[in-house]
Coordinates of C-alpha atoms in Angstrom, one line a residue:
M1 CA 0.0 0.0 0.0
A2 CA 1.4 3.4 -1.0
H3 CA 1.5 6.2 1.6
T4 CA 2.3 9.9 1.1
F5 CA 5.5 11.2 2.5
F6 CA 7.4 14.5 2.6
A7 CA 11.1 15.0 3.1
T8 CA 12.6 18.3 4.1
T9 CA 15.8 19.3 2.2
V10 CA 18.1 22.2 1.3
R11 CA 16.3 25.2 0.0
G12 CA 17.2 25.6 -3.7
M13 CA 18.2 22.0 -4.1
E14 CA 14.7 20.4 -4.1
D15 CA 14.9 19.1 -7.7
V16 CA 18.2 17.3 -6.8
S17 CA 16.7 15.7 -3.8
A18 CA 13.6 14.7 -5.8
R19 CA 15.8 12.9 -8.3
E20 CA 17.7 11.2 -5.6
V21 CA 14.6 10.0 -3.7
S22 CA 13.1 8.8 -7.0
S23 CA 16.2 6.7 -7.6
I24 CA 16.0 5.2 -4.1
I25 CA 12.3 4.2 -4.1
G26 CA 11.8 3.7 -7.8
R27 CA 8.8 6.1 -8.0
R28 CA 8.5 9.7 -9.0
A29 CA 9.1 12.3 -6.3
E30 CA 7.9 15.9 -6.6
P31 CA 9.9 18.9 -5.5
D32 CA 8.3 21.7 -3.5
V33 CA 9.7 24.6 -1.5
G34 CA 12.2 23.2 1.0
K35 CA 10.8 19.7 0.6
V36 CA 10.0 16.8 -1.6
F37 CA 6.7 14.8 -1.8
F38 CA 6.5 11.2 -2.8
Q39 CA 4.4 8.0 -2.6
A40 CA 6.0 4.9 -1.0
G41 CA 5.4 1.9 1.1
L42 CA 6.1 1.7 4.8
E43 CA 9.0 -0.5 4.0
D44 CA 10.7 2.4 2.2
I45 CA 10.9 4.4 5.4
P46 CA 14.3 2.8 6.4
R47 CA 15.4 2.8 2.8
V48 CA 15.1 6.6 2.3
N49 CA 16.5 7.4 5.7
Y50 CA 19.4 5.1 5.4
L51 CA 20.4 5.8 1.8
S52 CA 19.6 9.4 1.1
R53 CA 22.5 11.9 1.0
T54 CA 20.5 15.0 0.4
V55 CA 17.4 15.1 2.6
H56 CA 17.1 16.2 6.2
K57 CA 14.0 14.6 7.6
V58 CA 11.5 12.1 6.2
A59 CA 7.9 12.3 7.5
L60 CA 4.8 10.1 6.9
M61 CA 2.2 12.7 6.0
L62 CA -0.9 12.8 8.1
L63 CA -2.3 16.1 7.0
K64 CA -2.0 18.9 4.4
E65 CA -4.4 21.8 4.6
R66 CA -4.8 25.5 4.1
F67 CA -5.6 27.6 7.2
E68 CA -6.3 31.1 8.3
T69 CA -6.3 31.1 12.1
L70 CA -4.7 29.0 14.9
R71 CA -8.2 27.7 15.5
D72 CA -8.2 26.3 12.0
V73 CA -4.9 24.6 12.8
Y74 CA -6.5 23.0 15.9
E75 CA -9.5 21.7 14.0
A76 CA -7.5 20.3 11.1
A77 CA -5.1 18.5 13.5
K78 CA -8.0 17.2 15.6
S79 CA -9.6 15.6 12.5
V80 CA -6.7 13.2 12.1
D81 CA -6.9 9.6 13.4
Y82 CA -3.6 9.0 15.2
T83 CA -4.4 5.5 16.5
A84 CA -2.5 3.9 13.6
V85 CA 0.8 5.7 14.4
I86 CA 0.8 6.2 18.2
G87 CA 0.1 3.4 20.6
P88 CA -2.0 4.2 23.7
D89 CA 1.0 3.5 25.9
Q90 CA 3.4 5.6 23.9
S91 CA 4.4 9.2 24.5
F92 CA 4.6 11.8 21.8
A93 CA 5.8 15.4 21.1
V94 CA 5.1 18.0 18.4
R95 CA 8.0 19.9 16.8
A96 CA 6.8 22.9 14.8
E97 CA 8.6 25.0 12.2
R98 CA 7.1 28.2 10.9
V99 CA 7.8 30.4 7.9
G100 CA 5.9 33.6 7.1
V101 CA 4.1 36.4 9.0
H102 CA 1.6 35.1 11.6
P103 CA 0.1 36.4 14.8
F104 CA 1.5 33.3 16.6
T105 CA 4.8 31.6 17.1
S106 CA 6.1 28.1 16.3
V107 CA 5.7 27.3 20.0
D108 CA 2.0 28.2 19.8
V109 CA 1.6 25.9 16.8
A110 CA 3.3 23.0 18.6
S111 CA 1.1 23.6 21.7
T112 CA -2.1 23.8 19.6
V113 CA -1.4 20.7 17.6
G114 CA -0.3 18.8 20.7
Q115 CA -3.7 19.6 22.3
A116 CA -5.5 18.5 19.2
V117 CA -3.7 15.2 19.2
I118 CA -4.6 14.6 22.8
D119 CA -8.2 15.5 22.2
S120 CA -8.5 13.4 19.1
Y121 CA -7.0 10.3 20.7
K122 CA -9.1 10.6 23.8
A123 CA -12.3 10.9 21.7
S124 CA -11.5 7.8 19.7
R125 CA -9.8 5.6 22.3
G126 CA -10.7 7.1 25.6
V127 CA -7.0 7.4 26.4
R128 CA -5.1 10.6 27.2
L129 CA -1.7 10.3 25.5
R130 CA 1.4 11.3 27.4
V131 CA 3.6 14.1 26.2
N132 CA 7.3 13.8 26.5
L133 CA 9.2 16.7 25.0
E134 CA 12.7 15.2 25.7
E135 CA 12.5 11.6 24.4
P136 CA 9.1 10.9 22.8
D137 CA 8.3 7.5 21.4
V138 CA 6.6 9.3 18.4
E139 CA 7.6 12.8 17.2
L140 CA 5.1 14.7 15.0
L141 CA 6.6 17.2 12.6
C142 CA 4.4 20.3 11.9
L143 CA 5.4 22.7 9.1
V144 CA 3.6 26.0 8.7
R145 CA 4.5 27.9 5.6
H146 CA 2.4 31.0 5.1
D147 CA -1.1 29.5 4.9
E148 CA -0.1 25.9 4.4
L149 CA -0.1 23.3 7.2
L150 CA 1.8 20.1 6.9
L151 CA 1.7 17.4 9.7
G152 CA 3.5 14.1 9.6
V153 CA 5.3 11.5 11.7
N154 CA 9.0 12.2 11.9
T155 CA 10.6 8.9 10.9
T156 CA 14.1 10.3 11.0
G157 CA 14.7 12.0 14.3
E158 CA 17.5 14.5 14.2
S159 CA 18.3 15.9 10.7
L160 CA 20.2 13.5 8.4
H161 CA 22.8 16.3 7.7
R162 CA 24.3 15.3 11.1
R163 CA 26.0 12.2 9.7
G164 CA 28.0 11.5 12.8
Y165 CA 31.5 11.3 11.3
R166 CA 32.5 14.9 11.8
V167 CA 34.8 15.2 14.8
W168 CA 36.2 18.6 13.9
S169 CA 34.0 21.5 12.7
H170 CA 35.2 24.2 10.4
P171 CA 33.9 27.7 11.4
A172 CA 32.2 28.0 8.0
A173 CA 31.5 24.3 7.3
I174 CA 29.2 23.3 4.5
S175 CA 26.4 20.9 5.5
T176 CA 26.8 17.3 4.4
T177 CA 23.5 17.4 2.6
L178 CA 24.3 20.5 0.6
A179 CA 27.8 19.1 -0.2
S180 CA 26.1 16.0 -1.6
S181 CA 23.5 18.0 -3.5
M182 CA 26.3 20.0 -5.1
L183 CA 28.1 16.8 -6.1
L184 CA 25.0 15.4 -7.7
L185 CA 24.3 18.7 -9.4
S186 CA 27.8 19.0 -10.7
G187 CA 27.7 16.2 -13.3
W188 CA 30.7 14.6 -11.7
N189 CA 30.7 10.8 -12.2
P190 CA 31.3 9.0 -8.9
G191 CA 34.3 6.9 -9.3
D192 CA 36.2 9.5 -11.3
G193 CA 38.8 11.8 -9.7
L194 CA 37.6 15.0 -8.0
L195 CA 39.3 18.0 -6.5
D196 CA 38.3 20.4 -3.7
P197 CA 41.0 23.1 -3.8
M198 CA 39.6 24.9 -0.7
C199 CA 38.5 21.9 1.3
G200 CA 38.4 23.3 4.9
G201 CA 37.1 20.5 7.1
A202 CA 36.9 18.1 4.0
T203 CA 33.2 17.7 4.0
I204 CA 33.0 17.7 0.1
P205 CA 35.8 15.2 -0.4
I206 CA 34.4 12.9 2.3
E207 CA 30.9 13.0 0.8
A208 CA 32.4 12.4 -2.6
A209 CA 34.3 9.3 -1.3
L210 CA 31.2 7.9 0.3
M211 CA 29.2 8.5 -2.9
A212 CA 31.9 6.9 -5.0
S213 CA 32.1 3.8 -2.9
G214 CA 28.4 3.5 -2.4
Y215 CA 28.8 3.6 1.4
P216 CA 25.4 4.3 2.9
P217 CA 25.4 7.5 4.9
G218 CA 22.9 6.1 7.4
E219 CA 25.4 3.6 8.6
F220 CA 27.1 6.4 10.6
R221 CA 23.8 7.1 12.3
L222 CA 23.4 3.6 13.5
R223 CA 26.6 3.9 15.5
G224 CA 25.2 6.9 17.4
R225 CA 21.9 8.7 17.4
G226 CA 20.0 6.1 15.3
F227 CA 16.7 6.7 13.6
A228 CA 13.3 7.6 15.0
F229 CA 11.6 4.9 12.9
T230 CA 13.2 2.2 15.1
R231 CA 10.6 3.3 17.8
L232 CA 7.7 3.3 15.4
R233 CA 5.6 0.1 15.8
F234 CA 4.5 0.1 12.1
V235 CA 8.1 -0.3 10.9
D236 CA 9.4 -3.8 10.9
P237 CA 13.0 -4.0 12.2
A238 CA 13.8 -6.7 9.7
W239 CA 13.4 -4.1 6.9
L240 CA 16.4 -2.2 8.1
E241 CA 18.6 -5.3 8.6
E242 CA 17.8 -6.6 5.1
L243 CA 18.6 -3.2 3.7
R244 CA 21.9 -2.9 5.5
S245 CA 23.0 -6.3 4.4
E246 CA 22.2 -5.5 0.8
A247 CA 23.8 -2.0 0.8
L248 CA 27.0 -2.9 2.6
S249 CA 27.6 -5.9 0.3
K250 CA 27.7 -3.4 -2.7
V251 CA 30.3 -1.1 -1.2
S252 CA 33.3 -0.8 -3.5
R253 CA 36.8 0.8 -3.3
D254 CA 37.3 0.9 -7.0
S255 CA 37.5 4.7 -7.7
E256 CA 39.9 7.3 -8.7
P257 CA 41.6 9.5 -6.0
I258 CA 39.7 12.3 -4.4
M259 CA 41.9 15.3 -3.4
G260 CA 41.6 18.3 -1.3
V261 CA 43.9 21.3 -0.9
E262 CA 43.9 23.6 2.2
V263 CA 46.1 26.6 2.9
N264 CA 45.3 26.9 6.6
P265 CA 47.3 24.4 8.8
K266 CA 44.6 24.3 11.5
F267 CA 41.8 23.5 8.9
L268 CA 44.0 20.9 7.2
K269 CA 44.6 19.1 10.5
G270 CA 40.9 19.1 11.3
G271 CA 40.0 17.9 7.8
L272 CA 42.4 15.0 8.1
E273 CA 40.7 14.1 11.4
N274 CA 37.3 14.1 9.7
V275 CA 38.7 11.9 6.8
R276 CA 40.0 9.3 9.3
S277 CA 36.7 9.4 11.3
A278 CA 34.7 8.8 8.1
G279 CA 37.0 5.9 7.1
V280 CA 37.8 7.3 3.6
E281 CA 41.5 7.8 3.9
W282 CA 41.9 5.0 1.4
T283 CA 40.8 7.4 -1.4
V284 CA 40.9 10.9 0.0
S285 CA 44.2 12.8 0.1
L286 CA 44.5 16.3 1.6
L287 CA 47.4 18.5 0.8
A288 CA 48.7 21.8 2.3
G289 CA 48.9 24.5 -0.3
D290 CA 47.4 27.6 -1.9
S291 CA 44.5 27.0 -4.4
R292 CA 45.9 29.8 -6.6
R293 CA 49.0 27.7 -7.3
L294 CA 47.5 24.3 -8.2
G295 CA 49.9 23.6 -11.0
G296 CA 52.8 23.5 -8.6
L297 CA 51.0 21.3 -6.1
L298 CA 49.4 18.5 -8.1
R299 CA 50.9 16.4 -10.8
D300 CA 47.5 15.1 -12.1
V301 CA 44.6 17.5 -11.6
P302 CA 41.1 16.0 -12.0
E303 CA 38.8 17.6 -14.6
D304 CA 36.0 18.2 -11.9
V305 CA 36.1 20.6 -9.0
V306 CA 33.4 21.0 -6.4
T307 CA 34.3 23.5 -3.6
N308 CA 33.1 25.9 -1.0
P309 CA 35.5 28.8 -1.2
P310 CA 35.8 31.6 1.4
Y311 CA 32.9 34.1 1.1
G312 CA 35.1 37.1 1.7
V313 CA 32.9 38.6 4.4
R314 CA 36.0 40.2 6.0
M315 CA 37.9 40.9 2.8
R316 CA 38.0 44.2 1.0
R317 CA 36.1 44.2 -2.3
G318 CA 39.2 44.5 -4.5
R319 CA 41.0 41.7 -2.7
M320 CA 37.9 39.4 -3.1
D321 CA 37.6 40.2 -6.8
R322 CA 41.2 39.3 -7.3
F323 CA 40.8 36.1 -5.3
Y324 CA 38.0 34.8 -7.5
K325 CA 39.8 35.6 -10.7
S326 CA 43.0 34.1 -9.4
I327 CA 41.4 30.7 -8.5
I328 CA 39.5 30.6 -11.8
D329 CA 42.7 31.2 -13.7
A330 CA 44.6 28.7 -11.6
M331 CA 42.0 25.9 -12.1
R332 CA 41.8 26.5 -15.9
D333 CA 45.6 26.6 -16.2
A334 CA 45.8 23.3 -14.2
G335 CA 43.4 21.6 -16.6
V336 CA 40.2 21.7 -14.7
E337 CA 37.2 21.6 -17.0
R338 CA 34.1 21.8 -14.7
V339 CA 33.6 23.7 -11.5
T340 CA 30.7 23.7 -9.1
L341 CA 31.1 26.2 -6.2
I342 CA 29.0 28.1 -3.7
T343 CA 29.3 31.7 -2.7
A344 CA 27.4 34.5 -1.0
A345 CA 29.3 37.0 -3.0
R346 CA 27.3 36.5 -6.2
R347 CA 28.1 39.8 -7.8
R348 CA 31.9 39.5 -7.2
L349 CA 32.0 36.0 -8.6
T350 CA 29.9 37.1 -11.6
E351 CA 32.3 39.9 -12.4
A352 CA 35.3 37.5 -12.1
V353 CA 33.5 35.0 -14.4
E354 CA 32.9 37.7 -17.0
E355 CA 36.5 38.9 -16.8
T356 CA 37.9 35.4 -17.3
G357 CA 35.4 34.5 -20.0
V358 CA 34.3 31.2 -18.5
E359 CA 30.8 29.8 -19.2
V360 CA 28.1 29.8 -16.5
V361 CA 26.2 26.5 -17.1
D362 CA 23.8 26.9 -14.1
R363 CA 23.2 29.3 -11.2
R364 CA 20.8 28.9 -8.4
E365 CA 20.0 30.4 -5.1
V366 CA 20.2 28.2 -2.0
V367 CA 20.1 28.6 1.8
H368 CA 23.5 27.8 3.4
G369 CA 23.9 28.2 7.2
G370 CA 20.7 30.3 7.4
M371 CA 22.0 32.8 4.8
K372 CA 21.3 33.3 1.1
A373 CA 24.0 31.9 -1.2
F374 CA 24.4 30.9 -4.8
V375 CA 25.6 27.7 -6.4
F376 CA 27.4 28.2 -9.7
R377 CA 28.3 25.6 -12.3
L378 CA 31.1 26.8 -14.6
R379 CA 32.7 25.4 -17.7
L380 CA 36.3 26.5 -18.0

């Protein structure tokens, strides 16, 4: 039986996540603002959570409605039958996220929906459900975006971007899900060589190595936080074990080297710690050096670059303009053909692109660390 799900994801990368989810479940997924909708069986809950590299949370949808007032939210939530997803002896909690201008807060939404769940369950079963805000057996995810209300069972728990391998955090680290989305968007063929010439904490090289080997990102979660679906009674534990056995049997180490370059010794040391923690030192090599002098650092430079360069927030304009031009020139001189990068300094990068004469294949706005940024695909 097919059920409706929604998965939250990186704003601006919804189409990438939709394609990835489609490849995982074998059914079409539809992109929406900050999320993806899809139809799947309950047995696909472990599959999407365990295998996806680009989504944040996966929810079994219970309700999708338009509303005007907080009272409308209550009535809509109260109309749902929760008996199939919450046992009478189980605790629950509601986590709410709100986007838009409203005369109420996300806390108000969570409280209102929580009361509606209690009232609905008591009316149908005569049982008052327990609320546990710290460690609930079942967590309901409520998304309010302008006049749209989405309610679902959080099958993930904490966001999937928290892989679990990162033991050192770069002060401007890119999220693992955004890094993976950029890799999928770039056109890079997993298994071929890849370069990140400004690798920082090595998130992009690590995600590329995991992708190239087919190593399931959810395996890291099972060593620590785990998944919320393991506490859901409608998810058979055998589904996950079968999935793990199948996925891990397909892991391969047959790929070209993945390289990173970092000029800051502290960042390089932290990146190496992350590489070892992720277990990808067999293919990821990090070198100390300046990205503007690639030709003198690397003997064989891959054709593909995916990177998260400094945004230049503390740099003077002229210095940042020269920086972008210099790294574009260095990559082209070294033989790089395709570059995918992210920046908040869109205008400065655009000017550098025009000056160097490289082709912009794609440009899109994304949300990175709570701020607006742009992902560029360049052909050198």
